[in-house]
Amino acid sequence: MSETNGPRRAAQQMQEAARYLARATRNLDTPSDSHEILRSLTETQGSIAQAIRELAEWHRAAAAGTHYSRPHNESARGVMTAVSELDLAAQEADALQETLSRAHGGSSVVNWLEKSEPEPPASDG
């Protein structure tokens, strides 16, 4: 894999893994898995937030004549829009990571049952 293809391929792999996870979480056979899944999602979201910040910085440093055609006003406006929106996305990604962290904390106090407990028999009171 070439150096320039690495980030694009990593993003494609993450996209594929996210699709798989979305399907796999429709039903949890082992309820306690939800806690570990939330931990992984929280850590993954932190990496996503970092990648968004890195993309914002890369776009911020993009130069006319080096990274896009000069003179091309539409390209310059597009870069500025990308930077602005990526900065906003990074803030929102950080907020989502914090929310997931709180969900993970809530899940940590649950006494998950791996098998359902049978209902106690009704009393004839």
N, C-alpha and C. Protein backbone atom coordinates (compact mmCIF):
# COMPACT_ATOMS: atom_id res chain seq x y z
N MET A 1 0.85 -1.16 0.00
CA MET A 1 0.00 0.00 0.00
C MET A 1 0.90 1.23 0.00
N SER A 2 0.62 2.15 -0.88
CA SER A 2 1.45 3.34 -0.97
C SER A 2 1.12 4.29 0.17
N GLU A 3 2.04 5.19 0.47
CA GLU A 3 1.85 6.18 1.53
C GLU A 3 0.60 7.02 1.28
N THR A 4 0.39 7.43 0.03
CA THR A 4 -0.76 8.28 -0.27
C THR A 4 -2.07 7.52 -0.26
N ASN A 5 -2.04 6.24 -0.45
CA ASN A 5 -3.26 5.44 -0.46
C ASN A 5 -3.65 4.99 0.94
N GLY A 6 -2.75 5.08 1.91
CA GLY A 6 -2.99 4.60 3.26
C GLY A 6 -4.21 5.22 3.93
N PRO A 7 -4.32 6.54 3.99
CA PRO A 7 -5.48 7.13 4.65
C PRO A 7 -6.80 6.79 3.95
N ARG A 8 -6.80 6.79 2.64
CA ARG A 8 -8.03 6.47 1.91
C ARG A 8 -8.44 5.03 2.16
N ARG A 9 -7.49 4.13 2.14
CA ARG A 9 -7.80 2.72 2.39
C ARG A 9 -8.26 2.51 3.83
N ALA A 10 -7.63 3.19 4.78
CA ALA A 10 -8.04 3.09 6.18
C ALA A 10 -9.48 3.57 6.35
N ALA A 11 -9.84 4.66 5.68
CA ALA A 11 -11.21 5.17 5.75
C ALA A 11 -12.20 4.17 5.15
N GLN A 12 -11.82 3.53 4.06
CA GLN A 12 -12.69 2.52 3.45
C GLN A 12 -12.87 1.32 4.37
N GLN A 13 -11.79 0.90 5.03
CA GLN A 13 -11.88 -0.22 5.96
C GLN A 13 -12.76 0.12 7.15
N MET A 14 -12.65 1.35 7.64
CA MET A 14 -13.49 1.78 8.75
C MET A 14 -14.96 1.81 8.32
N GLN A 15 -15.21 2.26 7.12
CA GLN A 15 -16.58 2.29 6.60
C GLN A 15 -17.16 0.88 6.54
N GLU A 16 -16.38 -0.06 6.05
CA GLU A 16 -16.84 -1.46 5.97
C GLU A 16 -17.08 -2.02 7.36
N ALA A 17 -16.18 -1.75 8.30
CA ALA A 17 -16.34 -2.24 9.67
C ALA A 17 -17.58 -1.63 10.32
N ALA A 18 -17.84 -0.35 10.06
CA ALA A 18 -19.01 0.31 10.64
C ALA A 18 -20.30 -0.30 10.09
N ARG A 19 -20.32 -0.63 8.80
CA ARG A 19 -21.50 -1.29 8.22
C ARG A 19 -21.73 -2.64 8.88
N TYR A 20 -20.66 -3.40 9.07
CA TYR A 20 -20.76 -4.71 9.71
C TYR A 20 -21.28 -4.56 11.14
N LEU A 21 -20.74 -3.59 11.87
CA LEU A 21 -21.16 -3.36 13.25
C LEU A 21 -22.63 -2.97 13.31
N ALA A 22 -23.06 -2.13 12.40
CA ALA A 22 -24.47 -1.71 12.38
C ALA A 22 -25.39 -2.91 12.23
N ARG A 23 -25.01 -3.85 11.39
CA ARG A 23 -25.82 -5.07 11.21
C ARG A 23 -25.69 -5.98 12.44
N ALA A 24 -24.49 -6.12 12.96
CA ALA A 24 -24.24 -7.06 14.05
C ALA A 24 -24.91 -6.65 15.35
N THR A 25 -25.12 -5.36 15.56
CA THR A 25 -25.70 -4.91 16.83
C THR A 25 -27.22 -4.92 16.84
N ARG A 26 -27.83 -5.43 15.79
CA ARG A 26 -29.30 -5.53 15.78
C ARG A 26 -29.80 -6.45 16.88
N ASN A 27 -29.00 -7.44 17.24
CA ASN A 27 -29.38 -8.38 18.29
C ASN A 27 -28.11 -8.81 19.02
N LEU A 28 -28.11 -8.63 20.32
CA LEU A 28 -26.96 -9.06 21.13
C LEU A 28 -27.32 -10.35 21.84
N ASP A 29 -26.64 -11.43 21.48
CA ASP A 29 -26.88 -12.71 22.14
C ASP A 29 -26.36 -12.70 23.58
N THR A 30 -25.31 -11.93 23.80
CA THR A 30 -24.72 -11.82 25.13
C THR A 30 -24.87 -10.37 25.59
N PRO A 31 -25.84 -10.09 26.46
CA PRO A 31 -26.12 -8.71 26.85
C PRO A 31 -24.90 -7.93 27.36
N SER A 32 -24.00 -8.61 28.08
CA SER A 32 -22.84 -7.90 28.62
C SER A 32 -21.90 -7.40 27.51
N ASP A 33 -22.05 -7.92 26.30
CA ASP A 33 -21.24 -7.42 25.18
C ASP A 33 -21.50 -5.94 24.92
N SER A 34 -22.69 -5.48 25.27
CA SER A 34 -23.02 -4.08 25.01
C SER A 34 -22.03 -3.13 25.69
N HIS A 35 -21.56 -3.50 26.87
CA HIS A 35 -20.61 -2.66 27.60
C HIS A 35 -19.28 -2.55 26.84
N GLU A 36 -18.78 -3.68 26.36
CA GLU A 36 -17.52 -3.68 25.61
C GLU A 36 -17.68 -2.97 24.27
N ILE A 37 -18.83 -3.13 23.64
CA ILE A 37 -19.10 -2.44 22.36
C ILE A 37 -19.09 -0.93 22.58
N LEU A 38 -19.73 -0.48 23.66
CA LEU A 38 -19.74 0.95 23.97
C LEU A 38 -18.32 1.47 24.22
N ARG A 39 -17.49 0.68 24.91
CA ARG A 39 -16.10 1.09 25.13
C ARG A 39 -15.38 1.26 23.81
N SER A 40 -15.55 0.28 22.93
CA SER A 40 -14.90 0.34 21.62
C SER A 40 -15.41 1.53 20.80
N LEU A 41 -16.71 1.76 20.84
CA LEU A 41 -17.27 2.90 20.10
C LEU A 41 -16.73 4.23 20.64
N THR A 42 -16.60 4.32 21.95
CA THR A 42 -16.07 5.55 22.55
C THR A 42 -14.64 5.80 22.08
N GLU A 43 -13.81 4.76 22.11
CA GLU A 43 -12.42 4.91 21.66
C GLU A 43 -12.35 5.20 20.16
N THR A 44 -13.20 4.52 19.40
CA THR A 44 -13.23 4.75 17.95
C THR A 44 -13.64 6.18 17.65
N GLN A 45 -14.64 6.67 18.38
CA GLN A 45 -15.09 8.05 18.16
C GLN A 45 -13.97 9.04 18.45
N GLY A 46 -13.14 8.76 19.43
CA GLY A 46 -11.99 9.62 19.69
C GLY A 46 -11.02 9.65 18.51
N SER A 47 -10.83 8.49 17.90
CA SER A 47 -9.96 8.43 16.71
C SER A 47 -10.59 9.16 15.53
N ILE A 48 -11.90 9.04 15.39
CA ILE A 48 -12.59 9.76 14.31
C ILE A 48 -12.45 11.27 14.52
N ALA A 49 -12.64 11.72 15.75
CA ALA A 49 -12.49 13.15 16.04
C ALA A 49 -11.08 13.62 15.69
N GLN A 50 -10.07 12.83 16.02
CA GLN A 50 -8.69 13.19 15.70
C GLN A 50 -8.50 13.25 14.18
N ALA A 51 -9.04 12.28 13.46
CA ALA A 51 -8.91 12.28 12.00
C ALA A 51 -9.57 13.52 11.39
N ILE A 52 -10.71 13.91 11.93
CA ILE A 52 -11.39 15.11 11.43
C ILE A 52 -10.53 16.34 11.68
N ARG A 53 -9.94 16.44 12.88
CA ARG A 53 -9.05 17.58 13.17
C ARG A 53 -7.84 17.59 12.23
N GLU A 54 -7.29 16.41 11.96
CA GLU A 54 -6.14 16.32 11.04
C GLU A 54 -6.54 16.77 9.64
N LEU A 55 -7.73 16.35 9.20
CA LEU A 55 -8.20 16.78 7.87
C LEU A 55 -8.42 18.29 7.83
N ALA A 56 -8.94 18.85 8.91
CA ALA A 56 -9.12 20.30 8.97
C ALA A 56 -7.78 21.02 8.84
N GLU A 57 -6.77 20.53 9.56
CA GLU A 57 -5.44 21.14 9.49
C GLU A 57 -4.84 21.00 8.10
N TRP A 58 -5.04 19.82 7.48
CA TRP A 58 -4.50 19.63 6.13
C TRP A 58 -5.16 20.62 5.17
N HIS A 59 -6.48 20.73 5.24
CA HIS A 59 -7.18 21.68 4.36
C HIS A 59 -6.76 23.12 4.65
N ARG A 60 -6.53 23.43 5.92
CA ARG A 60 -6.12 24.78 6.30
C ARG A 60 -4.78 25.13 5.66
N ALA A 61 -3.92 24.13 5.48
CA ALA A 61 -2.59 24.37 4.90
C ALA A 61 -2.55 24.17 3.39
N ALA A 62 -3.68 23.76 2.79
CA ALA A 62 -3.70 23.53 1.33
C ALA A 62 -3.37 24.83 0.61
N ALA A 63 -2.52 24.72 -0.40
CA ALA A 63 -2.03 25.91 -1.09
C ALA A 63 -2.41 25.89 -2.56
N ALA A 64 -2.83 27.05 -3.05
CA ALA A 64 -3.13 27.21 -4.48
C ALA A 64 -1.85 26.97 -5.26
N GLY A 65 -1.96 26.24 -6.35
CA GLY A 65 -0.82 25.94 -7.18
C GLY A 65 -0.05 24.71 -6.73
N THR A 66 -0.29 24.27 -5.51
CA THR A 66 0.34 23.05 -4.99
C THR A 66 -0.69 21.95 -4.82
N HIS A 67 -1.79 22.29 -4.17
CA HIS A 67 -2.83 21.31 -3.89
C HIS A 67 -4.07 21.48 -4.76
N TYR A 68 -4.28 22.65 -5.29
CA TYR A 68 -5.41 22.88 -6.19
C TYR A 68 -5.03 23.97 -7.19
N SER A 69 -5.79 24.02 -8.29
CA SER A 69 -5.45 24.92 -9.40
C SER A 69 -5.51 26.39 -8.98
N ARG A 70 -4.59 27.15 -9.54
CA ARG A 70 -4.56 28.58 -9.32
C ARG A 70 -4.67 29.26 -10.66
N PRO A 71 -5.34 30.32 -10.89
CA PRO A 71 -6.34 30.87 -9.98
C PRO A 71 -7.67 30.12 -10.19
N HIS A 72 -8.29 29.75 -9.13
CA HIS A 72 -9.58 29.08 -9.21
C HIS A 72 -10.35 29.42 -7.94
N ASN A 73 -11.15 30.48 -8.03
CA ASN A 73 -11.86 30.99 -6.86
C ASN A 73 -12.77 29.94 -6.23
N GLU A 74 -13.40 29.11 -7.06
CA GLU A 74 -14.29 28.09 -6.54
C GLU A 74 -13.52 27.10 -5.65
N SER A 75 -12.32 26.75 -6.06
CA SER A 75 -11.49 25.86 -5.24
C SER A 75 -11.13 26.52 -3.92
N ALA A 76 -10.74 27.77 -3.95
CA ALA A 76 -10.38 28.49 -2.72
C ALA A 76 -11.57 28.56 -1.77
N ARG A 77 -12.75 28.86 -2.30
CA ARG A 77 -13.95 28.88 -1.46
C ARG A 77 -14.26 27.49 -0.91
N GLY A 78 -14.07 26.47 -1.74
CA GLY A 78 -14.31 25.10 -1.30
C GLY A 78 -13.39 24.71 -0.16
N VAL A 79 -12.13 25.10 -0.22
CA VAL A 79 -11.17 24.80 0.84
C VAL A 79 -11.60 25.50 2.13
N MET A 80 -11.98 26.77 2.02
CA MET A 80 -12.40 27.52 3.21
C MET A 80 -13.66 26.90 3.83
N THR A 81 -14.58 26.48 2.98
CA THR A 81 -15.80 25.83 3.48
C THR A 81 -15.44 24.52 4.17
N ALA A 82 -14.57 23.73 3.55
CA ALA A 82 -14.16 22.46 4.15
C ALA A 82 -13.54 22.68 5.53
N VAL A 83 -12.66 23.67 5.65
CA VAL A 83 -12.01 23.95 6.93
C VAL A 83 -13.05 24.32 7.98
N SER A 84 -13.95 25.22 7.64
CA SER A 84 -14.98 25.66 8.57
C SER A 84 -15.86 24.49 9.03
N GLU A 85 -16.31 23.69 8.08
CA GLU A 85 -17.19 22.57 8.41
C GLU A 85 -16.45 21.46 9.15
N LEU A 86 -15.19 21.23 8.81
CA LEU A 86 -14.41 20.22 9.53
C LEU A 86 -14.14 20.66 10.97
N ASP A 87 -13.90 21.95 11.18
CA ASP A 87 -13.73 22.45 12.55
C ASP A 87 -15.01 22.20 13.36
N LEU A 88 -16.15 22.47 12.75
CA LEU A 88 -17.44 22.22 13.41
C LEU A 88 -17.64 20.72 13.65
N ALA A 89 -17.32 19.92 12.66
CA ALA A 89 -17.47 18.46 12.80
C ALA A 89 -16.58 17.93 13.92
N ALA A 90 -15.39 18.47 14.07
CA ALA A 90 -14.49 18.03 15.14
C ALA A 90 -15.09 18.34 16.50
N GLN A 91 -15.69 19.51 16.66
CA GLN A 91 -16.35 19.84 17.92
C GLN A 91 -17.50 18.88 18.20
N GLU A 92 -18.29 18.60 17.17
CA GLU A 92 -19.42 17.69 17.34
C GLU A 92 -18.94 16.26 17.60
N ALA A 93 -17.84 15.87 16.98
CA ALA A 93 -17.29 14.53 17.20
C ALA A 93 -16.79 14.40 18.64
N ASP A 94 -16.18 15.45 19.17
CA ASP A 94 -15.75 15.43 20.57
C ASP A 94 -16.95 15.31 21.50
N ALA A 95 -18.03 16.04 21.19
CA ALA A 95 -19.25 15.97 22.01
C ALA A 95 -19.85 14.56 21.96
N LEU A 96 -19.85 13.95 20.78
CA LEU A 96 -20.38 12.59 20.67
C LEU A 96 -19.53 11.62 21.48
N GLN A 97 -18.22 11.78 21.47
CA GLN A 97 -17.36 10.91 22.27
C GLN A 97 -17.70 11.06 23.75
N GLU A 98 -17.93 12.27 24.21
CA GLU A 98 -18.30 12.49 25.61
C GLU A 98 -19.64 11.82 25.93
N THR A 99 -20.60 11.91 25.02
CA THR A 99 -21.90 11.28 25.22
C THR A 99 -21.77 9.77 25.28
N LEU A 100 -20.98 9.21 24.37
CA LEU A 100 -20.75 7.76 24.40
C LEU A 100 -20.05 7.33 25.69
N SER A 101 -19.16 8.16 26.17
CA SER A 101 -18.46 7.85 27.42
C SER A 101 -19.46 7.79 28.58
N ARG A 102 -20.41 8.70 28.61
CA ARG A 102 -21.43 8.66 29.66
C ARG A 102 -22.31 7.42 29.52
N ALA A 103 -22.65 7.04 28.29
CA ALA A 103 -23.43 5.82 28.07
C ALA A 103 -22.64 4.60 28.55
N HIS A 104 -21.36 4.58 28.26
CA HIS A 104 -20.49 3.49 28.72
C HIS A 104 -20.46 3.43 30.24
N GLY A 105 -20.38 4.60 30.87
CA GLY A 105 -20.40 4.65 32.33
C GLY A 105 -21.71 4.12 32.89
N GLY A 106 -22.82 4.46 32.25
CA GLY A 106 -24.11 3.93 32.69
C GLY A 106 -24.17 2.43 32.55
N SER A 107 -23.65 1.93 31.46
CA SER A 107 -23.65 0.49 31.21
C SER A 107 -22.77 -0.26 32.21
N SER A 108 -21.77 0.42 32.74
CA SER A 108 -20.82 -0.25 33.63
C SER A 108 -21.43 -0.67 34.96
N VAL A 109 -22.56 -0.07 35.35
CA VAL A 109 -23.17 -0.42 36.63
C VAL A 109 -24.31 -1.44 36.49
N VAL A 110 -24.60 -1.84 35.25
CA VAL A 110 -25.68 -2.79 35.01
C VAL A 110 -25.21 -4.20 35.31
N ASN A 111 -26.01 -4.96 36.01
CA ASN A 111 -25.72 -6.37 36.28
C ASN A 111 -26.36 -7.18 35.16
N TRP A 112 -25.64 -7.29 34.05
CA TRP A 112 -26.16 -7.96 32.86
C TRP A 112 -26.33 -9.45 33.11
N LEU A 113 -27.42 -10.00 32.62
CA LEU A 113 -27.68 -11.44 32.70
C LEU A 113 -27.39 -12.07 31.36
N GLU A 114 -26.63 -13.13 31.36
CA GLU A 114 -26.33 -13.81 30.10
C GLU A 114 -27.48 -14.73 29.69
N LYS A 115 -28.28 -15.13 30.67
CA LYS A 115 -29.49 -15.92 30.41
C LYS A 115 -30.63 -15.28 31.18
N SER A 116 -31.81 -15.31 30.62
CA SER A 116 -32.97 -14.76 31.31
C SER A 116 -33.25 -15.55 32.57
N GLU A 117 -33.64 -14.83 33.59
CA GLU A 117 -34.06 -15.51 34.81
C GLU A 117 -35.54 -15.85 34.67
N PRO A 118 -35.93 -17.04 35.07
CA PRO A 118 -37.35 -17.38 34.97
C PRO A 118 -38.17 -16.52 35.91
N GLU A 119 -39.39 -16.23 35.48
CA GLU A 119 -40.31 -15.46 36.32
C GLU A 119 -40.69 -16.29 37.54
N PRO A 120 -40.72 -15.66 38.71
CA PRO A 120 -41.15 -16.42 39.88
C PRO A 120 -42.63 -16.79 39.72
N PRO A 121 -43.03 -17.94 40.26
CA PRO A 121 -44.43 -18.35 40.13
C PRO A 121 -45.34 -17.35 40.84
N ALA A 122 -46.50 -17.12 40.26
CA ALA A 122 -47.46 -16.18 40.84
C ALA A 122 -48.07 -16.82 42.09
N SER A 123 -48.21 -16.00 43.10
CA SER A 123 -48.82 -16.53 44.32
C SER A 123 -50.34 -16.51 44.18
N ASP A 124 -51.00 -17.45 44.83
CA ASP A 124 -52.44 -17.55 44.74
C ASP A 124 -53.14 -16.68 45.78
N GLY A 125 -52.49 -15.71 46.33
CA GLY A 125 -52.89 -14.81 47.35
C GLY A 125 -54.25 -14.57 47.64
